[in-house]
mmCIF file of C-alpha atoms in Angstrom:
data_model
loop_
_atom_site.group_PDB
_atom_site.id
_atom_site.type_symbol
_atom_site.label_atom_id
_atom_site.label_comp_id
_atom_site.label_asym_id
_atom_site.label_seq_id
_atom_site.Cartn_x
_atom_site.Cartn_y
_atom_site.Cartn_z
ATOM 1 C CA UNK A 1 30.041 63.350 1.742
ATOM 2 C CA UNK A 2 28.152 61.020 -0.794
ATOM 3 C CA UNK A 3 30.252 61.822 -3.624
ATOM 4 C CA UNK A 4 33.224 61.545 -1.237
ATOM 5 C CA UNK A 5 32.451 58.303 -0.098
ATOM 6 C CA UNK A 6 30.097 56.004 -1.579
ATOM 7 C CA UNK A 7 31.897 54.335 -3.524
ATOM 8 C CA UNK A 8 34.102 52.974 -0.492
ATOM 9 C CA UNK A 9 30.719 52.341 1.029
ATOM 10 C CA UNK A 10 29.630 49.926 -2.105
ATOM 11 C CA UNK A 11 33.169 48.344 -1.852
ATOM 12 C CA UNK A 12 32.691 47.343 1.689
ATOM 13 C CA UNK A 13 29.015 46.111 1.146
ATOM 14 C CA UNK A 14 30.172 44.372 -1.659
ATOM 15 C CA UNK A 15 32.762 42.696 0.158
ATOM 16 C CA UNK A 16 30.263 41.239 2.321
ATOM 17 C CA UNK A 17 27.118 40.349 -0.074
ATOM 18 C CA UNK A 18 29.162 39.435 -3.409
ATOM 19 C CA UNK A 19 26.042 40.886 -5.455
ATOM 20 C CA UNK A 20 26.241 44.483 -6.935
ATOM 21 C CA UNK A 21 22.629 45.610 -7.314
ATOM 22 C CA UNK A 22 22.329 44.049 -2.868
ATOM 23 C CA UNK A 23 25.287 46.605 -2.574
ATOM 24 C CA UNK A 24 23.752 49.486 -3.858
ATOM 25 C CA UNK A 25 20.647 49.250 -2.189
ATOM 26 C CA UNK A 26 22.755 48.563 1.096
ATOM 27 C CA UNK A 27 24.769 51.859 0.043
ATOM 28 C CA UNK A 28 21.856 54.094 -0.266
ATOM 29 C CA UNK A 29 20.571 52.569 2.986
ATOM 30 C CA UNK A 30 23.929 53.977 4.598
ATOM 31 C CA UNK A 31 23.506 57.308 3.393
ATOM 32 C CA UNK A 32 19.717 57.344 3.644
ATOM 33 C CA UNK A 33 20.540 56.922 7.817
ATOM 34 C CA UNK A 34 23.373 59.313 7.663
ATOM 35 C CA UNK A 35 21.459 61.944 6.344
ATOM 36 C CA UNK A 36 19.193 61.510 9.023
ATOM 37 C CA UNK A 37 21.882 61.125 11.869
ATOM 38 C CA UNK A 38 24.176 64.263 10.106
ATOM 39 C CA UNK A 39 23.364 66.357 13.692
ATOM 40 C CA UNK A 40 24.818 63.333 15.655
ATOM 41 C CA UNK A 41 27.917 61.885 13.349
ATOM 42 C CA UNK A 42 30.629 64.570 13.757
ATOM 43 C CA UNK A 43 32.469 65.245 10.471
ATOM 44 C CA UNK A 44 35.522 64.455 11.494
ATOM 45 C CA UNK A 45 34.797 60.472 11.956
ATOM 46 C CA UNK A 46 32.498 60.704 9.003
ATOM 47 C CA UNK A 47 34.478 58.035 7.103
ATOM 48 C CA UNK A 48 34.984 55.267 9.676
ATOM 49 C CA UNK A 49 31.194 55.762 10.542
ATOM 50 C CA UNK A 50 30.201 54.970 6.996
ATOM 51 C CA UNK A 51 32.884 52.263 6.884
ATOM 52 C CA UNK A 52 31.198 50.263 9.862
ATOM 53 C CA UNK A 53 27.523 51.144 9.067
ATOM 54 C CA UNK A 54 28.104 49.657 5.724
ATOM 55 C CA UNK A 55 29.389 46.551 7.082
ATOM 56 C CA UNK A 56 27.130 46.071 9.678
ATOM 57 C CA UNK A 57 23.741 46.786 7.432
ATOM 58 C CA UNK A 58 25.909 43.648 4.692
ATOM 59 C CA UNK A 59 25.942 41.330 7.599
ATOM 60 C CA UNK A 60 22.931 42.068 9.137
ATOM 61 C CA UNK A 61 21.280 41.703 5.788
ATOM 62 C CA UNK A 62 22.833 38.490 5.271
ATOM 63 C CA UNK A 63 21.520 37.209 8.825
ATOM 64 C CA UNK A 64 18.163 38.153 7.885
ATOM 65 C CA UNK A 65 18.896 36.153 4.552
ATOM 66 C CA UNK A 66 19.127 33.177 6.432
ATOM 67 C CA UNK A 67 15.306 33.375 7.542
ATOM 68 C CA UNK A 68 14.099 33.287 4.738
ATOM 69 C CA UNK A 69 13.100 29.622 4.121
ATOM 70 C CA UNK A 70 12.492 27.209 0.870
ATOM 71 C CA UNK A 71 9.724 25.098 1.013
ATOM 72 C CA UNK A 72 10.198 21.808 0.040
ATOM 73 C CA UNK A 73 7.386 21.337 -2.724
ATOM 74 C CA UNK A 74 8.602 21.812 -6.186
ATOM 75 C CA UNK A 75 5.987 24.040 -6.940
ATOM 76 C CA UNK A 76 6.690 26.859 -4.847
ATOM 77 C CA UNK A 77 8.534 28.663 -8.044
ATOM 78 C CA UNK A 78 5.560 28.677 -10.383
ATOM 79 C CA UNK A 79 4.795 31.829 -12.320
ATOM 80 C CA UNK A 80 1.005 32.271 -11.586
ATOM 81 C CA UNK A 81 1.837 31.790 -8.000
ATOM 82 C CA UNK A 82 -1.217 28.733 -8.190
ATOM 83 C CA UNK A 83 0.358 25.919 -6.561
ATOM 84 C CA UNK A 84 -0.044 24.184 -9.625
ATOM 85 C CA UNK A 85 3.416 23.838 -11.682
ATOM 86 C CA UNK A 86 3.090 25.325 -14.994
ATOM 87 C CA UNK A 87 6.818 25.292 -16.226
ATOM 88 C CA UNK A 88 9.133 22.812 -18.088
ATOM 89 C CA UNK A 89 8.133 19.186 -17.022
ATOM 90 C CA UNK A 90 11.748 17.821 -16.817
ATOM 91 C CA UNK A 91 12.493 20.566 -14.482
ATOM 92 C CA UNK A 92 9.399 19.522 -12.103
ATOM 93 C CA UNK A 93 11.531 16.257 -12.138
ATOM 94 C CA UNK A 94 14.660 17.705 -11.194
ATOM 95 C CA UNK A 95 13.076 20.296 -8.573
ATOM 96 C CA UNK A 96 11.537 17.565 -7.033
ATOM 97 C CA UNK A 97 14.345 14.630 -6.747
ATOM 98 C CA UNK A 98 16.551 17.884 -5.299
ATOM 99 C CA UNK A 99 13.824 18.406 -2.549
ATOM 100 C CA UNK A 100 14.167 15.009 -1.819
ATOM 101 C CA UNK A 101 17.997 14.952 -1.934
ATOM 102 C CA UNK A 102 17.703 17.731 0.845
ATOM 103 C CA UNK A 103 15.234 16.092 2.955
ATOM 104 C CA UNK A 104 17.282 13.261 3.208
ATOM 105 C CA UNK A 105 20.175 14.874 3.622
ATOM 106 C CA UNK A 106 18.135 16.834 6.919
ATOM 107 C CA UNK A 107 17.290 13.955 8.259
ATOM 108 C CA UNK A 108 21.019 12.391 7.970
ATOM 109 C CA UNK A 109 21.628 15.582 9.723
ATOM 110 C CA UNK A 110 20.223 13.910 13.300
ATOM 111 C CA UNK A 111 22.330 10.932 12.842
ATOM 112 C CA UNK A 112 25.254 12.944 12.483
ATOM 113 C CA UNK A 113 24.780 15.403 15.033
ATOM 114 C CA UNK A 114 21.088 15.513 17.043
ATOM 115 C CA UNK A 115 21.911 18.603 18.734
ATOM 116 C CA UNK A 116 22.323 20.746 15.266
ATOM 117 C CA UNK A 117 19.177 18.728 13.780
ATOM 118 C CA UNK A 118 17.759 20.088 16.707
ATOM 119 C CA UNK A 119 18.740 23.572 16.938
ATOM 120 C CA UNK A 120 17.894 24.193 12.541
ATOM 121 C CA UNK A 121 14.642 22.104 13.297
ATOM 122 C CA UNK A 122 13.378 24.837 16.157
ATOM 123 C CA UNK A 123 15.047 27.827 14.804
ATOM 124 C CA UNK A 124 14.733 27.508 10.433
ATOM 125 C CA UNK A 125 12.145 25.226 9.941
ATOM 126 C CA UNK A 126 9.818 25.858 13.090
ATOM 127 C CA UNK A 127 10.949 29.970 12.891
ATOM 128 C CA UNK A 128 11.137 29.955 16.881
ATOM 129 C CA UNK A 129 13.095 32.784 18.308
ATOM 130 C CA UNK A 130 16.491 32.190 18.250
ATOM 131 C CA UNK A 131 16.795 33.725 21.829
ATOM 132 C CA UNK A 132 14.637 31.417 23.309
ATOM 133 C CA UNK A 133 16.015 28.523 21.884
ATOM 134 C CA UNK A 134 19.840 29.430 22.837
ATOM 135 C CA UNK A 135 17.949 29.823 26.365
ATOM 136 C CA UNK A 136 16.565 26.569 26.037
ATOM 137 C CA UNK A 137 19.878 25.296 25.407
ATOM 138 C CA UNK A 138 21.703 27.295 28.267
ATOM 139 C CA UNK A 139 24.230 29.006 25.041
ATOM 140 C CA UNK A 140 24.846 32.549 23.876
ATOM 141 C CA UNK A 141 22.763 33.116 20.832
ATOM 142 C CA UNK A 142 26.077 33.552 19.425
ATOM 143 C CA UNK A 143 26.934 30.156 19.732
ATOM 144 C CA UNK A 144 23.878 28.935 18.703
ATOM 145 C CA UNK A 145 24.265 30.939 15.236
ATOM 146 C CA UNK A 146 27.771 29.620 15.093
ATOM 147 C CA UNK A 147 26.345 25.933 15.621
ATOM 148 C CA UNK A 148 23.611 26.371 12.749
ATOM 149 C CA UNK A 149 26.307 27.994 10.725
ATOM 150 C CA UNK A 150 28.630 24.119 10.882
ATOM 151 C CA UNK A 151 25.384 22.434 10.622
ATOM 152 C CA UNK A 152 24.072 23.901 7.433
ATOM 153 C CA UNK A 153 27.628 23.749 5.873
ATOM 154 C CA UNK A 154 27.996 20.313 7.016
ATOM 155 C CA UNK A 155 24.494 19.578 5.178
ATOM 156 C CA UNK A 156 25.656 21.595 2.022
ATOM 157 C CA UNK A 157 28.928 19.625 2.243
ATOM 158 C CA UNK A 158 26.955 16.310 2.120
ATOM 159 C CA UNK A 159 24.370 17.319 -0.414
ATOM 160 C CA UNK A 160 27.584 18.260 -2.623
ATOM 161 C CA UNK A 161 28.466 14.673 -1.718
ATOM 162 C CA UNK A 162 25.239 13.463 -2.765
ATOM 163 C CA UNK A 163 25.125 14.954 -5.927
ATOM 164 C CA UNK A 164 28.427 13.081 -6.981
ATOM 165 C CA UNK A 165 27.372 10.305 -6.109
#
């Protein structure tokens, strides 16, 4: 069944993540789980079982991708992993004046919208559970994904903005 179908498995993943190597690994995450699950997949729906697992374990990794958060230092990306920056000077500067393009741009988030400012503030930058917070809120947790979703593209939009400026 591998040979048969991973490469429609990759396709699919890749559809989803846009990054080969994130496909792959994704792909031999499918067939890792299949191989444990071959007593419970019949044979026959083989195929469309792949097909969704592979899509679902692409979005699910890009969810998780959103949890993953910068911090807003400059010297987060050093090599010795110090604190101290040990890199190009000049690109200190521009790491720096870009973490202060996106603070600005968060906080011009709550005049534009106080509920989203609200919602990324609990959920990305205090990691609360997004369950809880759509609870909070009296919203599906669906919603409140869907809400963070127009909130960080409306921030991307205006840091885009910013940087034409």
């Amino acid at each position: 069944m591998y040979l048969r179908y991973y490469r429609l498995s990759l396709k699919v993943a890749y559809s989803v993540v846009h990054d080969v190597e994130l496909a792959q690994d994704i792909c031999q995450e499918v067939f890792i789980t299949m191989f444990f699950k071959l007593d419970e997949i019949d044979e026959e729906f083989a195929k469309a079982w792949i097909l969704s697992y592979s899509r679902r374990i692409a979005v699910d990794f890009c969810r998780k991708s959103y949890h993953k958060h910068e911090v807003i230092s400059g010297l987060d990306a050093n090599e010795n992993g110090s604190g101290i920056w040990t890199g190009d000077p000049e690109d200190l500067v521009v790491r720096k004046e870009l973490c202060r393009k996106k603070l600005r741009v968060f906080y011009s988030l709550k005049q534009r919208n106080e509920v989203w400012y609200e919602l990324i503030r609990r959920v990305s930058v205090n990691e609360e559970n997004p369950v809880s917070v759509a609870s909070d809120y009296g919203i599906s947790v669906a919603y409140l994904r869907t809400q963070i979703s127009r909130a960080r593209h409306w921030m991307a939009e205006e840091l885009r903005r910013q940087g034409n400026d």
